[in-house]
mmCIF file of C-alpha atoms in Angstrom:
data_model
loop_
_atom_site.group_PDB
_atom_site.id
_atom_site.type_symbol
_atom_site.label_atom_id
_atom_site.label_comp_id
_atom_site.label_asym_id
_atom_site.label_seq_id
_atom_site.Cartn_x
_atom_site.Cartn_y
_atom_site.Cartn_z
ATOM 1 C CA MET Y 1 4.808 11.350 -11.431
ATOM 2 C CA ALA Y 2 2.798 8.993 -13.589
ATOM 3 C CA GLU Y 3 1.136 6.227 -11.596
ATOM 4 C CA LEU Y 4 1.781 2.691 -12.782
ATOM 5 C CA ARG Y 5 -0.259 0.922 -10.087
ATOM 6 C CA LYS Y 6 -2.537 2.279 -7.409
ATOM 7 C CA ALA Y 7 -4.285 0.793 -4.394
ATOM 8 C CA GLN Y 8 -6.663 1.850 -1.666
ATOM 9 C CA VAL Y 9 -5.386 1.480 1.893
ATOM 10 C CA PHE Y 10 -8.007 0.585 4.494
ATOM 11 C CA TYR Y 11 -7.726 0.794 8.260
ATOM 12 C CA ASN Y 12 -10.317 -1.712 9.431
ATOM 13 C CA GLU Y 13 -13.127 -0.819 7.019
ATOM 14 C CA ASP Y 14 -12.275 2.891 6.729
ATOM 15 C CA LEU Y 15 -10.568 4.181 3.587
ATOM 16 C CA ALA Y 16 -7.355 5.550 5.078
ATOM 17 C CA GLY Y 17 -5.587 6.582 1.888
ATOM 18 C CA TYR Y 18 -3.977 5.592 -1.368
ATOM 19 C CA ILE Y 19 -0.626 4.093 -2.260
ATOM 20 C CA SER Y 20 0.776 4.317 -5.767
ATOM 21 C CA GLY Y 21 3.714 2.773 -7.523
ATOM 22 C CA THR Y 22 5.326 5.108 -10.059
ATOM 23 C CA LYS Y 23 8.346 4.892 -12.320
ATOM 24 C CA ASP Y 24 10.284 6.855 -9.667
ATOM 25 C CA GLY Y 25 9.115 5.066 -6.523
ATOM 26 C CA TYR Y 26 6.052 5.210 -4.291
ATOM 27 C CA ILE Y 27 3.497 7.727 -3.055
ATOM 28 C CA PHE Y 28 1.220 7.358 -0.031
ATOM 29 C CA GLU Y 29 -1.490 9.923 0.622
ATOM 30 C CA TYR Y 30 -4.073 9.971 3.389
ATOM 31 C CA ASN Y 31 -7.740 10.256 2.484
ATOM 32 C CA LYS Y 32 -9.015 13.698 3.546
ATOM 33 C CA GLU Y 33 -11.934 12.187 5.498
ATOM 34 C CA PHE Y 34 -9.646 9.771 7.333
ATOM 35 C CA LEU Y 35 -7.442 12.652 8.494
ATOM 36 C CA LYS Y 36 -10.401 13.851 10.589
ATOM 37 C CA LYS Y 37 -10.249 10.629 12.633
ATOM 38 C CA ASN Y 38 -6.856 11.741 13.995
ATOM 39 C CA MET Y 39 -5.543 8.153 13.880
ATOM 40 C CA PRO Y 40 -2.502 7.376 11.667
ATOM 41 C CA ILE Y 41 -2.118 3.902 10.187
ATOM 42 C CA SER Y 42 1.467 3.834 11.490
ATOM 43 C CA ILE Y 43 3.757 5.938 13.652
ATOM 44 C CA SER Y 44 6.132 6.002 10.675
ATOM 45 C CA LEU Y 45 3.388 7.692 8.573
ATOM 46 C CA PRO Y 46 2.047 10.465 10.811
ATOM 47 C CA LEU Y 47 -1.123 12.195 9.680
ATOM 48 C CA ARG Y 48 -0.590 15.009 7.172
ATOM 49 C CA GLU Y 49 -2.300 16.375 4.105
ATOM 50 C CA GLU Y 50 0.788 16.275 1.883
ATOM 51 C CA PRO Y 51 1.620 13.001 0.149
ATOM 52 C CA TYR Y 52 4.605 10.950 1.271
ATOM 53 C CA GLU Y 53 7.089 10.050 -1.464
ATOM 54 C CA SER Y 54 9.816 7.421 -1.394
ATOM 55 C CA LYS Y 55 12.114 5.698 -3.862
ATOM 56 C CA GLU Y 56 11.517 2.410 -1.982
ATOM 57 C CA LEU Y 57 8.351 0.890 -0.573
ATOM 58 C CA PHE Y 58 7.606 2.569 2.755
ATOM 59 C CA PRO Y 59 8.911 0.499 5.704
ATOM 60 C CA PHE Y 60 5.405 0.153 7.174
ATOM 61 C CA PHE Y 61 4.096 -1.480 3.994
ATOM 62 C CA LYS Y 62 7.302 -3.504 3.543
ATOM 63 C CA GLY Y 63 6.625 -4.952 6.999
ATOM 64 C CA LEU Y 64 3.348 -6.395 5.687
ATOM 65 C CA LEU Y 65 5.109 -8.480 3.008
ATOM 66 C CA PRO Y 66 5.580 -12.237 3.274
ATOM 67 C CA GLU Y 67 8.986 -13.697 4.103
ATOM 68 C CA GLY Y 68 10.731 -17.055 4.046
ATOM 69 C CA TRP Y 69 8.758 -20.120 3.001
ATOM 70 C CA TYR Y 70 5.542 -18.103 2.717
ATOM 71 C CA LEU Y 71 7.231 -15.748 0.236
ATOM 72 C CA ASP Y 72 8.253 -18.799 -1.803
ATOM 73 C CA ILE Y 73 4.646 -20.038 -1.869
ATOM 74 C CA VAL Y 74 3.232 -16.618 -2.784
ATOM 75 C CA THR Y 75 5.691 -15.973 -5.605
ATOM 76 C CA ALA Y 76 5.043 -19.416 -7.094
ATOM 77 C CA THR Y 77 1.252 -19.442 -6.791
ATOM 78 C CA GLN Y 78 0.591 -15.769 -7.579
ATOM 79 C CA LYS Y 79 3.261 -15.529 -10.313
ATOM 80 C CA VAL Y 80 4.801 -12.420 -8.720
ATOM 81 C CA ASP Y 81 8.505 -11.644 -8.877
ATOM 82 C CA ARG Y 82 9.992 -11.718 -5.367
ATOM 83 C CA GLU Y 83 11.658 -8.343 -6.118
ATOM 84 C CA ASP Y 84 8.278 -6.732 -6.959
ATOM 85 C CA SER Y 85 7.416 -5.336 -3.527
ATOM 86 C CA PHE Y 86 4.320 -3.502 -4.750
ATOM 87 C CA GLY Y 87 3.027 -6.601 -6.557
ATOM 88 C CA LEU Y 88 3.539 -8.679 -3.417
ATOM 89 C CA LEU Y 89 1.758 -6.027 -1.364
ATOM 90 C CA LEU Y 90 -1.233 -6.104 -3.713
ATOM 91 C CA CYS Y 91 -1.590 -9.872 -3.748
ATOM 92 C CA THR Y 92 -1.046 -10.555 -0.034
ATOM 93 C CA THR Y 93 -2.695 -7.716 1.883
ATOM 94 C CA ASN Y 94 -6.147 -7.477 0.338
ATOM 95 C CA VAL Y 95 -7.890 -9.825 2.820
ATOM 96 C CA ASP Y 96 -7.240 -11.492 6.152
ATOM 97 C CA THR Y 97 -4.209 -9.517 7.247
ATOM 98 C CA ILE Y 98 -2.908 -9.919 10.787
ATOM 99 C CA GLY Y 99 -3.349 -6.220 11.575
ATOM 100 C CA ALA Y 100 -5.994 -3.628 10.814
ATOM 101 C CA VAL Y 101 -4.561 -2.544 7.439
ATOM 102 C CA THR Y 102 -5.577 -4.000 4.085
ATOM 103 C CA VAL Y 103 -4.488 -2.872 0.627
ATOM 104 C CA ARG Y 104 -6.838 -3.274 -2.337
ATOM 105 C CA ARG Y 105 -5.728 -2.754 -5.929
ATOM 106 C CA MET Y 106 -7.413 -0.066 -7.982
ATOM 107 C CA ASP Y 107 -7.609 -0.400 -11.743
ATOM 108 C CA LEU Y 108 -6.305 2.688 -13.517
ATOM 109 C CA PRO Y 109 -7.890 3.961 -16.715
ATOM 110 C CA SER Y 110 -6.254 2.408 -19.772
ATOM 111 C CA ASN Y 111 -4.950 5.767 -21.037
ATOM 112 C CA GLU Y 112 -2.564 6.204 -18.054
#
């Protein structure tokens, strides 16, 4: 699957893995070093070496998205379509999240 957007997923300050948006859906893969910590980021994403694939944004990450009036503010100020779950994830979970997980956009090479 060709990646359209990719982000690093941090648990506290540790690189836990990578999440990608593709034309067919989403991929989440744990960082090999993080697997050694034996601490999943969510019970819905147990530790494993194989990537997770889904046609929709994984429920754990969907749970990090803004709702209600805050969603209205984010979509207006960040110019993100409210139906763009991955875009919302990238613009709202890179700093100061309520939990231990942050998501930071990675720039892909221009030839991808």
